[in-house]
PDB file of C-alpha atoms and ligand atoms in Angstrom:
ATOM      1  CA  UNK A   1     -41.801 -31.588  25.187  1.00 96.00           C
ATOM      2  CA  UNK A   2     -43.295 -34.793  23.785  1.00 98.00           C
ATOM      3  CA  UNK A   3     -42.293 -37.900  25.745  1.00 98.00           C
ATOM      4  CA  UNK A   4     -43.021 -41.163  23.952  1.00 98.00           C
ATOM      5  CA  UNK A   5     -43.265 -44.077  26.377  1.00 98.00           C
ATOM      6  CA  UNK A   6     -42.523 -47.059  24.201  1.00 97.00           C
ATOM      7  CA  UNK A   7     -41.332 -50.620  24.295  1.00 96.00           C
ATOM      8  CA  UNK A   8     -42.363 -53.397  21.967  1.00 94.00           C
ATOM      9  CA  UNK A   9     -42.534 -55.738  24.936  1.00 93.00           C
ATOM     10  CA  UNK A  10     -45.977 -55.912  26.507  1.00 94.00           C
ATOM     11  CA  UNK A  11     -46.730 -55.319  30.159  1.00 96.00           C
ATOM     12  CA  UNK A  12     -43.506 -53.506  31.068  1.00 97.00           C
ATOM     13  CA  UNK A  13     -45.264 -50.454  32.504  1.00 98.00           C
ATOM     14  CA  UNK A  14     -45.767 -48.105  29.539  1.00 98.00           C
ATOM     15  CA  UNK A  15     -49.281 -47.159  30.617  1.00 98.00           C
ATOM     16  CA  UNK A  16     -48.442 -47.069  34.326  1.00 98.00           C
ATOM     17  CA  UNK A  17     -45.474 -44.738  33.842  1.00 98.00           C
ATOM     18  CA  UNK A  18     -47.266 -42.617  31.204  1.00 98.00           C
ATOM     19  CA  UNK A  19     -50.249 -41.705  33.313  1.00 98.00           C
ATOM     20  CA  UNK A  20     -48.281 -41.266  36.526  1.00 98.00           C
ATOM     21  CA  UNK A  21     -45.674 -39.061  34.821  1.00 98.00           C
ATOM     22  CA  UNK A  22     -48.465 -36.975  33.255  1.00 98.00           C
ATOM     23  CA  UNK A  23     -50.016 -36.613  36.716  1.00 98.00           C
ATOM     24  CA  UNK A  24     -46.694 -35.617  38.294  1.00 98.00           C
ATOM     25  CA  UNK A  25     -46.144 -32.881  35.689  1.00 98.00           C
ATOM     26  CA  UNK A  26     -49.742 -31.641  36.047  1.00 98.00           C
ATOM     27  CA  UNK A  27     -49.443 -31.665  39.836  1.00 98.00           C
ATOM     28  CA  UNK A  28     -46.344 -29.514  39.420  1.00 97.00           C
ATOM     29  CA  UNK A  29     -48.386 -26.931  37.519  1.00 98.00           C
ATOM     30  CA  UNK A  30     -47.505 -27.860  33.937  1.00 98.00           C
ATOM     31  CA  UNK A  31     -50.082 -27.902  31.153  1.00 98.00           C
ATOM     32  CA  UNK A  32     -50.204 -31.590  30.278  1.00 98.00           C
ATOM     33  CA  UNK A  33     -51.892 -33.892  27.784  1.00 98.00           C
ATOM     34  CA  UNK A  34     -51.803 -37.690  27.812  1.00 98.00           C
ATOM     35  CA  UNK A  35     -52.086 -39.324  24.391  1.00 98.00           C
ATOM     36  CA  UNK A  36     -53.173 -42.942  24.102  1.00 98.00           C
ATOM     37  CA  UNK A  37     -51.399 -44.265  21.006  1.00 97.00           C
ATOM     38  CA  UNK A  38     -52.214 -47.894  21.809  1.00 96.00           C
ATOM     39  CA  UNK A  39     -55.297 -49.451  20.152  1.00 95.00           C
ATOM     40  CA  UNK A  40     -55.794 -51.378  23.446  1.00 95.00           C
ATOM     41  CA  UNK A  41     -56.884 -48.021  24.878  1.00 97.00           C
ATOM     42  CA  UNK A  42     -55.593 -48.531  28.441  1.00 97.00           C
ATOM     43  CA  UNK A  43     -55.027 -44.831  29.142  1.00 98.00           C
ATOM     44  CA  UNK A  44     -58.474 -44.024  27.764  1.00 98.00           C
ATOM     45  CA  UNK A  45     -59.982 -46.656  30.052  1.00 97.00           C
ATOM     46  CA  UNK A  46     -58.096 -45.144  32.970  1.00 98.00           C
ATOM     47  CA  UNK A  47     -59.573 -41.738  32.156  1.00 97.00           C
ATOM     48  CA  UNK A  48     -63.079 -43.280  31.964  1.00 96.00           C
ATOM     49  CA  UNK A  49     -62.582 -44.830  35.400  1.00 96.00           C
ATOM     50  CA  UNK A  50     -61.394 -41.457  36.602  1.00 96.00           C
ATOM     51  CA  UNK A  51     -64.447 -39.651  35.220  1.00 95.00           C
ATOM     52  CA  UNK A  52     -66.640 -41.747  37.546  1.00 94.00           C
ATOM     53  CA  UNK A  53     -64.662 -40.713  40.612  1.00 87.00           C
ATOM     54  CA  UNK A  54     -62.785 -37.425  40.328  1.00 95.00           C
ATOM     55  CA  UNK A  55     -62.262 -34.381  38.126  1.00 95.00           C
ATOM     56  CA  UNK A  56     -59.782 -34.609  35.242  1.00 95.00           C
ATOM     57  CA  UNK A  57     -56.212 -33.556  35.930  1.00 96.00           C
ATOM     58  CA  UNK A  58     -55.320 -33.289  32.239  1.00 98.00           C
ATOM     59  CA  UNK A  59     -56.964 -34.259  28.921  1.00 98.00           C
ATOM     60  CA  UNK A  60     -56.508 -37.836  27.721  1.00 98.00           C
ATOM     61  CA  UNK A  61     -56.943 -38.256  23.982  1.00 98.00           C
ATOM     62  CA  UNK A  62     -56.783 -41.275  21.711  1.00 97.00           C
ATOM     63  CA  UNK A  63     -54.424 -41.019  18.734  1.00 97.00           C
ATOM     64  CA  UNK A  64     -53.691 -44.581  17.705  1.00 95.00           C
ATOM     65  CA  UNK A  65     -53.093 -43.693  14.082  1.00 95.00           C
ATOM     66  CA  UNK A  66     -50.012 -43.254  11.877  1.00 95.00           C
ATOM     67  CA  UNK A  67     -50.762 -39.564  11.295  1.00 96.00           C
ATOM     68  CA  UNK A  68     -49.775 -38.938  14.947  1.00 97.00           C
ATOM     69  CA  UNK A  69     -46.256 -38.179  13.645  1.00 96.00           C
ATOM     70  CA  UNK A  70     -47.476 -35.097  11.808  1.00 96.00           C
ATOM     71  CA  UNK A  71     -50.483 -34.099  13.896  1.00 97.00           C
ATOM     72  CA  UNK A  72     -49.174 -34.369  17.438  1.00 98.00           C
ATOM     73  CA  UNK A  73     -46.275 -31.873  17.219  1.00 97.00           C
ATOM     74  CA  UNK A  74     -48.788 -29.228  16.078  1.00 97.00           C
ATOM     75  CA  UNK A  75     -51.227 -29.925  18.933  1.00 97.00           C
ATOM     76  CA  UNK A  76     -48.355 -30.180  21.434  1.00 98.00           C
ATOM     77  CA  UNK A  77     -47.431 -26.520  20.929  1.00 97.00           C
ATOM     78  CA  UNK A  78     -50.269 -25.644  23.309  1.00 97.00           C
ATOM     79  CA  UNK A  79     -48.852 -27.850  26.091  1.00 98.00           C
ATOM     80  CA  UNK A  80     -45.777 -27.883  28.305  1.00 98.00           C
ATOM     81  CA  UNK A  81     -45.609 -31.667  28.343  1.00 98.00           C
ATOM     82  CA  UNK A  82     -47.299 -34.319  26.201  1.00 98.00           C
ATOM     83  CA  UNK A  83     -46.906 -37.942  27.264  1.00 98.00           C
ATOM     84  CA  UNK A  84     -47.583 -40.636  24.656  1.00 98.00           C
ATOM     85  CA  UNK A  85     -48.597 -44.073  25.934  1.00 98.00           C
ATOM     86  CA  UNK A  86     -47.342 -46.316  23.148  1.00 96.00           C
ATOM     87  CA  UNK A  87     -48.492 -49.670  21.843  1.00 93.00           C
ATOM     88  CA  UNK A  88     -46.572 -52.904  22.333  1.00 91.00           C
ATOM     89  CA  UNK A  89     -45.245 -54.477  19.117  1.00 82.00           C
ATOM     90  CA  UNK A  90     -43.081 -52.917  16.467  1.00 76.00           C
ATOM     91  CA  UNK A  91     -45.473 -51.544  13.929  1.00 85.00           C
ATOM     92  CA  UNK A  92     -46.262 -48.571  11.753  1.00 91.00           C
ATOM     93  CA  UNK A  93     -47.936 -47.072  14.818  1.00 92.00           C
ATOM     94  CA  UNK A  94     -44.826 -47.487  16.934  1.00 93.00           C
ATOM     95  CA  UNK A  95     -42.709 -45.888  14.245  1.00 94.00           C
ATOM     96  CA  UNK A  96     -45.133 -42.962  13.993  1.00 96.00           C
ATOM     97  CA  UNK A  97     -45.211 -42.477  17.785  1.00 97.00           C
ATOM     98  CA  UNK A  98     -41.399 -42.362  17.820  1.00 97.00           C
ATOM     99  CA  UNK A  99     -41.348 -39.772  15.034  1.00 96.00           C
ATOM    100  CA  UNK A 100     -43.880 -37.668  16.959  1.00 97.00           C
ATOM    101  CA  UNK A 101     -41.690 -37.575  20.091  1.00 98.00           C
ATOM    102  CA  UNK A 102     -38.784 -35.486  21.351  1.00 97.00           C
ATOM    103  CA  UNK A 103     -37.668 -38.159  23.784  1.00 98.00           C
ATOM    104  CA  UNK A 104     -38.370 -41.885  24.030  1.00 98.00           C
ATOM    105  CA  UNK A 105     -38.654 -43.450  27.448  1.00 98.00           C
ATOM    106  CA  UNK A 106     -38.380 -47.237  27.408  1.00 98.00           C
ATOM    107  CA  UNK A 107     -39.655 -48.835  30.619  1.00 98.00           C
ATOM    108  CA  UNK A 108     -37.855 -52.107  31.320  1.00 97.00           C
ATOM    109  CA  UNK A 109     -38.104 -54.582  34.142  1.00 96.00           C
ATOM    110  CA  UNK A 110     -34.742 -55.280  35.756  1.00 95.00           C
ATOM    111  CA  UNK A 111     -33.893 -58.455  33.872  1.00 95.00           C
ATOM    112  CA  UNK A 112     -31.389 -58.984  31.060  1.00 95.00           C
ATOM    113  CA  UNK A 113     -34.154 -60.696  29.041  1.00 95.00           C
ATOM    114  CA  UNK A 114     -36.272 -57.558  29.210  1.00 95.00           C
ATOM    115  CA  UNK A 115     -33.377 -55.351  28.181  1.00 95.00           C
ATOM    116  CA  UNK A 116     -32.485 -57.613  25.268  1.00 94.00           C
ATOM    117  CA  UNK A 117     -36.147 -57.682  24.216  1.00 94.00           C
ATOM    118  CA  UNK A 118     -36.035 -53.952  23.471  1.00 95.00           C
ATOM    119  CA  UNK A 119     -33.759 -54.568  20.471  1.00 94.00           C
ATOM    120  CA  UNK A 120     -36.384 -53.867  17.781  1.00 93.00           C
ATOM    121  CA  UNK A 121     -37.611 -50.710  19.524  1.00 95.00           C
ATOM    122  CA  UNK A 122     -33.992 -49.530  19.825  1.00 96.00           C
ATOM    123  CA  UNK A 123     -33.561 -50.178  16.105  1.00 95.00           C
ATOM    124  CA  UNK A 124     -36.666 -48.107  15.299  1.00 95.00           C
ATOM    125  CA  UNK A 125     -35.314 -45.237  17.408  1.00 96.00           C
ATOM    126  CA  UNK A 126     -31.950 -45.446  15.637  1.00 96.00           C
ATOM    127  CA  UNK A 127     -33.717 -45.257  12.259  1.00 96.00           C
ATOM    128  CA  UNK A 128     -35.846 -42.320  13.421  1.00 96.00           C
ATOM    129  CA  UNK A 129     -32.730 -40.461  14.593  1.00 97.00           C
ATOM    130  CA  UNK A 130     -31.481 -40.393  11.000  1.00 97.00           C
ATOM    131  CA  UNK A 131     -34.441 -38.164  10.103  1.00 94.00           C
ATOM    132  CA  UNK A 132     -34.680 -36.476  13.491  1.00 95.00           C
ATOM    133  CA  UNK A 133     -31.212 -36.117  15.075  1.00 96.00           C
ATOM    134  CA  UNK A 134     -32.624 -34.229  18.087  1.00 95.00           C
ATOM    135  CA  UNK A 135     -34.543 -37.338  19.236  1.00 97.00           C
ATOM    136  CA  UNK A 136     -33.204 -38.714  22.532  1.00 97.00           C
ATOM    137  CA  UNK A 137     -33.946 -41.981  24.297  1.00 98.00           C
ATOM    138  CA  UNK A 138     -33.381 -43.624  27.661  1.00 98.00           C
ATOM    139  CA  UNK A 139     -34.383 -46.688  29.631  1.00 97.00           C
ATOM    140  CA  UNK A 140     -36.299 -46.422  32.904  1.00 97.00           C
ATOM    141  CA  UNK A 141     -36.210 -49.330  35.315  1.00 97.00           C
ATOM    142  CA  UNK A 142     -39.712 -50.290  36.437  1.00 98.00           C
ATOM    143  CA  UNK A 143     -40.862 -52.919  38.977  1.00 97.00           C
ATOM    144  CA  UNK A 144     -37.592 -53.024  40.840  1.00 96.00           C
ATOM    145  CA  UNK A 145     -37.935 -54.807  44.153  1.00 95.00           C
ATOM    146  CA  UNK A 146     -37.559 -52.154  46.870  1.00 92.00           C
ATOM    147  CA  UNK A 147     -34.358 -52.243  48.930  1.00 90.00           C
ATOM    148  CA  UNK A 148     -32.570 -54.542  46.528  1.00 91.00           C
ATOM    149  CA  UNK A 149     -29.660 -53.653  44.293  1.00 89.00           C
ATOM    150  CA  UNK A 150     -29.873 -54.055  40.534  1.00 90.00           C
ATOM    151  CA  UNK A 151     -28.027 -57.271  39.688  1.00 90.00           C
ATOM    152  CA  UNK A 152     -24.702 -57.403  37.925  1.00 91.00           C
ATOM    153  CA  UNK A 153     -26.300 -59.231  34.961  1.00 93.00           C
ATOM    154  CA  UNK A 154     -28.769 -56.367  34.525  1.00 92.00           C
ATOM    155  CA  UNK A 155     -26.016 -53.736  34.754  1.00 92.00           C
ATOM    156  CA  UNK A 156     -24.018 -55.616  32.104  1.00 93.00           C
ATOM    157  CA  UNK A 157     -27.028 -55.769  29.769  1.00 92.00           C
ATOM    158  CA  UNK A 158     -27.549 -52.009  30.212  1.00 93.00           C
ATOM    159  CA  UNK A 159     -23.869 -51.323  29.580  1.00 94.00           C
ATOM    160  CA  UNK A 160     -24.164 -53.052  26.211  1.00 93.00           C
ATOM    161  CA  UNK A 161     -27.362 -51.198  25.292  1.00 93.00           C
ATOM    162  CA  UNK A 162     -27.491 -48.263  22.882  1.00 91.00           C
ATOM    163  CA  UNK A 163     -29.114 -45.778  25.243  1.00 96.00           C
ATOM    164  CA  UNK A 164     -28.520 -44.666  28.837  1.00 96.00           C
ATOM    165  CA  UNK A 165     -30.550 -45.807  31.806  1.00 96.00           C
ATOM    166  CA  UNK A 166     -32.067 -43.110  34.011  1.00 97.00           C
ATOM    167  CA  UNK A 167     -30.963 -42.927  37.633  1.00 96.00           C
ATOM    168  CA  UNK A 168     -34.525 -42.647  38.934  1.00 97.00           C
ATOM    169  CA  UNK A 169     -35.959 -46.149  39.303  1.00 96.00           C
ATOM    170  CA  UNK A 170     -39.546 -47.197  39.901  1.00 98.00           C
ATOM    171  CA  UNK A 171     -40.252 -50.022  42.347  1.00 97.00           C
ATOM    172  CA  UNK A 172     -42.840 -52.751  42.392  1.00 98.00           C
ATOM    173  CA  UNK A 173     -45.687 -51.336  44.499  1.00 98.00           C
ATOM    174  CA  UNK A 174     -49.346 -52.334  44.802  1.00 98.00           C
ATOM    175  CA  UNK A 175     -50.329 -48.657  44.815  1.00 98.00           C
ATOM    176  CA  UNK A 176     -49.660 -48.435  41.052  1.00 98.00           C
ATOM    177  CA  UNK A 177     -52.411 -50.937  40.247  1.00 97.00           C
ATOM    178  CA  UNK A 178     -54.713 -49.911  43.097  1.00 97.00           C
ATOM    179  CA  UNK A 179     -54.701 -46.217  42.193  1.00 98.00           C
ATOM    180  CA  UNK A 180     -55.106 -46.915  38.453  1.00 97.00           C
ATOM    181  CA  UNK A 181     -58.203 -49.029  39.158  1.00 95.00           C
ATOM    182  CA  UNK A 182     -60.091 -45.928  40.274  1.00 94.00           C
ATOM    183  CA  UNK A 183     -58.561 -43.548  37.757  1.00 97.00           C
ATOM    184  CA  UNK A 184     -56.064 -42.015  40.139  1.00 98.00           C
ATOM    185  CA  UNK A 185     -52.333 -41.478  39.958  1.00 98.00           C
ATOM    186  CA  UNK A 186     -49.948 -42.254  42.811  1.00 98.00           C
ATOM    187  CA  UNK A 187     -49.218 -38.554  43.352  1.00 98.00           C
ATOM    188  CA  UNK A 188     -52.899 -38.113  44.227  1.00 98.00           C
ATOM    189  CA  UNK A 189     -53.488 -41.413  46.041  1.00 98.00           C
ATOM    190  CA  UNK A 190     -50.540 -40.933  48.419  1.00 98.00           C
ATOM    191  CA  UNK A 191     -48.836 -37.575  47.726  1.00 98.00           C
ATOM    192  CA  UNK A 192     -46.088 -38.147  50.287  1.00 98.00           C
ATOM    193  CA  UNK A 193     -45.635 -41.862  49.673  1.00 98.00           C
ATOM    194  CA  UNK A 194     -42.697 -43.732  48.186  1.00 98.00           C
ATOM    195  CA  UNK A 195     -44.416 -44.186  44.816  1.00 98.00           C
ATOM    196  CA  UNK A 196     -45.145 -40.465  44.441  1.00 98.00           C
ATOM    197  CA  UNK A 197     -41.555 -39.673  45.386  1.00 98.00           C
ATOM    198  CA  UNK A 198     -40.040 -42.022  42.818  1.00 98.00           C
ATOM    199  CA  UNK A 199     -42.399 -40.841  40.061  1.00 98.00           C
ATOM    200  CA  UNK A 200     -41.589 -37.186  40.784  1.00 98.00           C
ATOM    201  CA  UNK A 201     -37.888 -37.992  40.697  1.00 98.00           C
ATOM    202  CA  UNK A 202     -38.294 -39.731  37.331  1.00 98.00           C
ATOM    203  CA  UNK A 203     -40.344 -36.801  35.978  1.00 98.00           C
ATOM    204  CA  UNK A 204     -37.639 -34.325  37.009  1.00 97.00           C
ATOM    205  CA  UNK A 205     -34.845 -36.394  35.501  1.00 98.00           C
ATOM    206  CA  UNK A 206     -36.729 -36.723  32.189  1.00 98.00           C
ATOM    207  CA  UNK A 207     -37.242 -32.972  31.899  1.00 95.00           C
ATOM    208  CA  UNK A 208     -33.548 -32.410  32.463  1.00 94.00           C
ATOM    209  CA  UNK A 209     -32.551 -35.126  30.030  1.00 92.00           C
ATOM    210  CA  UNK A 210     -30.955 -33.440  27.055  1.00 70.00           C
ATOM    211  CA  UNK A 211     -28.831 -33.877  24.032  1.00 49.00           C
ATOM    212  CA  UNK A 212     -25.658 -33.873  26.073  1.00 50.00           C
ATOM    213  CA  UNK A 213     -26.622 -37.075  27.824  1.00 52.00           C
ATOM    214  CA  UNK A 214     -27.115 -38.991  24.622  1.00 51.00           C
ATOM    215  CA  UNK A 215     -24.873 -41.992  24.582  1.00 51.00           C
ATOM    216  CA  UNK A 216     -22.543 -42.109  21.618  1.00 47.00           C
ATOM    217  CA  UNK A 217     -23.402 -44.838  19.130  1.00 42.00           C
TER     218      UNK A 217
HETATM  219  N1  ATP B 301     -44.150 -50.377  39.343  1.00 95.58           N
HETATM  220  C1  ATP B 301     -45.168 -51.232  39.343  1.00 95.58           C
HETATM  221  N2  ATP B 301     -45.575 -51.841  40.489  1.00 95.58           N
HETATM  222  C2  ATP B 301     -46.608 -52.696  40.504  1.00 95.58           C
HETATM  223  N3  ATP B 301     -47.305 -53.041  39.415  1.00 95.58           N
HETATM  224  C3  ATP B 301     -46.948 -52.483  38.234  1.00 95.58           C
HETATM  225  C4  ATP B 301     -45.879 -51.561  38.127  1.00 95.58           C
HETATM  226  N4  ATP B 301     -45.768 -51.179  36.830  1.00 95.58           N
HETATM  227  C5  ATP B 301     -46.726 -51.845  36.164  1.00 95.58           C
HETATM  228  N5  ATP B 301     -47.444 -52.635  36.989  1.00 95.58           N
HETATM  229  C6  ATP B 301     -48.553 -53.545  36.634  1.00 95.58           C
HETATM  230  O1  ATP B 301     -48.112 -54.376  35.566  1.00 95.58           O
HETATM  231  C7  ATP B 301     -49.142 -54.551  34.611  1.00 95.58           C
HETATM  232  C8  ATP B 301     -48.667 -54.049  33.244  1.00 95.58           C
HETATM  233  O2  ATP B 301     -48.417 -52.653  33.353  1.00 95.58           O
HETATM  234  P1  ATP B 301     -48.828 -51.658  32.185  1.00 95.58           P
HETATM  235  O3  ATP B 301     -50.220 -51.936  31.718  1.00 95.58           O
HETATM  236  O4  ATP B 301     -48.523 -50.297  32.640  1.00 95.58           O
HETATM  237  O5  ATP B 301     -47.804 -52.117  31.064  1.00 95.58           O
HETATM  238  P2  ATP B 301     -47.811 -51.755  29.507  1.00 95.58           P
HETATM  239  O6  ATP B 301     -46.402 -51.783  29.069  1.00 95.58           O
HETATM  240  O7  ATP B 301     -48.590 -50.524  29.283  1.00 95.58           O
HETATM  241  O8  ATP B 301     -48.606 -53.001  28.901  1.00 95.58           O
HETATM  242  P3  ATP B 301     -49.097 -53.144  27.367  1.00 95.58           P
HETATM  243  O9  ATP B 301     -47.867 -53.534  26.611  1.00 95.58           O
HETATM  244  O10 ATP B 301     -50.124 -54.226  27.439  1.00 95.58           O
HETATM  245  O11 ATP B 301     -49.637 -51.814  26.950  1.00 95.58           O
HETATM  246  C9  ATP B 301     -50.347 -53.809  35.135  1.00 95.58           C
HETATM  247  O12 ATP B 301     -51.162 -54.719  35.835  1.00 95.58           O
HETATM  248  C10 ATP B 301     -49.760 -52.785  36.098  1.00 95.58           C
HETATM  249  O13 ATP B 301     -50.647 -52.435  37.143  1.00 95.58           O
HETATM  250 MG1   MG B 302     -50.195 -50.141  27.967  1.00 95.58          MG
END
């Protein structure tokens, strides 16, 4: 399964969710690869930081090139799960990363502005689905404030959106930045902590996310 973590909006948690999801799958025994499809190279930098501290948990490779659409599905046959950390901006690269994927995960912060700002990415996914009808997509709430309910305005914005929102939500927690600094994931930094629990829950929901859950256009 190739999971493309994409959103044209910058700083929404694409890299954070990508590397922590990859770690959760690897920790669960899956053969995993993390692909950095962002020229910024954040996932690659994370893996460099990791190399100074601990052993690799999975390979991290850079593939910020349009040929990812054709090349990645071939390489992915050797893996159970491939997570693609996508670039912000709608570009040829974004389009190619979408075409390479089986499922698109769009991290969004719980604000109507952030949901509305996914419009161009949603459009790209819609276009890709014409060529690849099996492609699925969902939103994942990131940086929710713990112990607060998602506001009515946010729920309304999701209700109007083209794709479903996953039940598993990720909260705002310092551990995400702290662990990434030293090349760790939250499932390693605090295996029984709240962050690890919410990432594992998200990972499980993504793997179970199928065609049947696709929201009708
Ligand atoms: N759940 C979270 N809790 C706390 N901090 C978070 C969380 N998710 C992301 N962050 C922080 O927010 C910042 C942006 O996150 P991240 O780099 O993952 O976003 P991105 O979408 O990959 O950004 P870009 O568009 O630049 O690639 C980082 O400093 C990261 O540590
Ligand atoms: Mg990033």
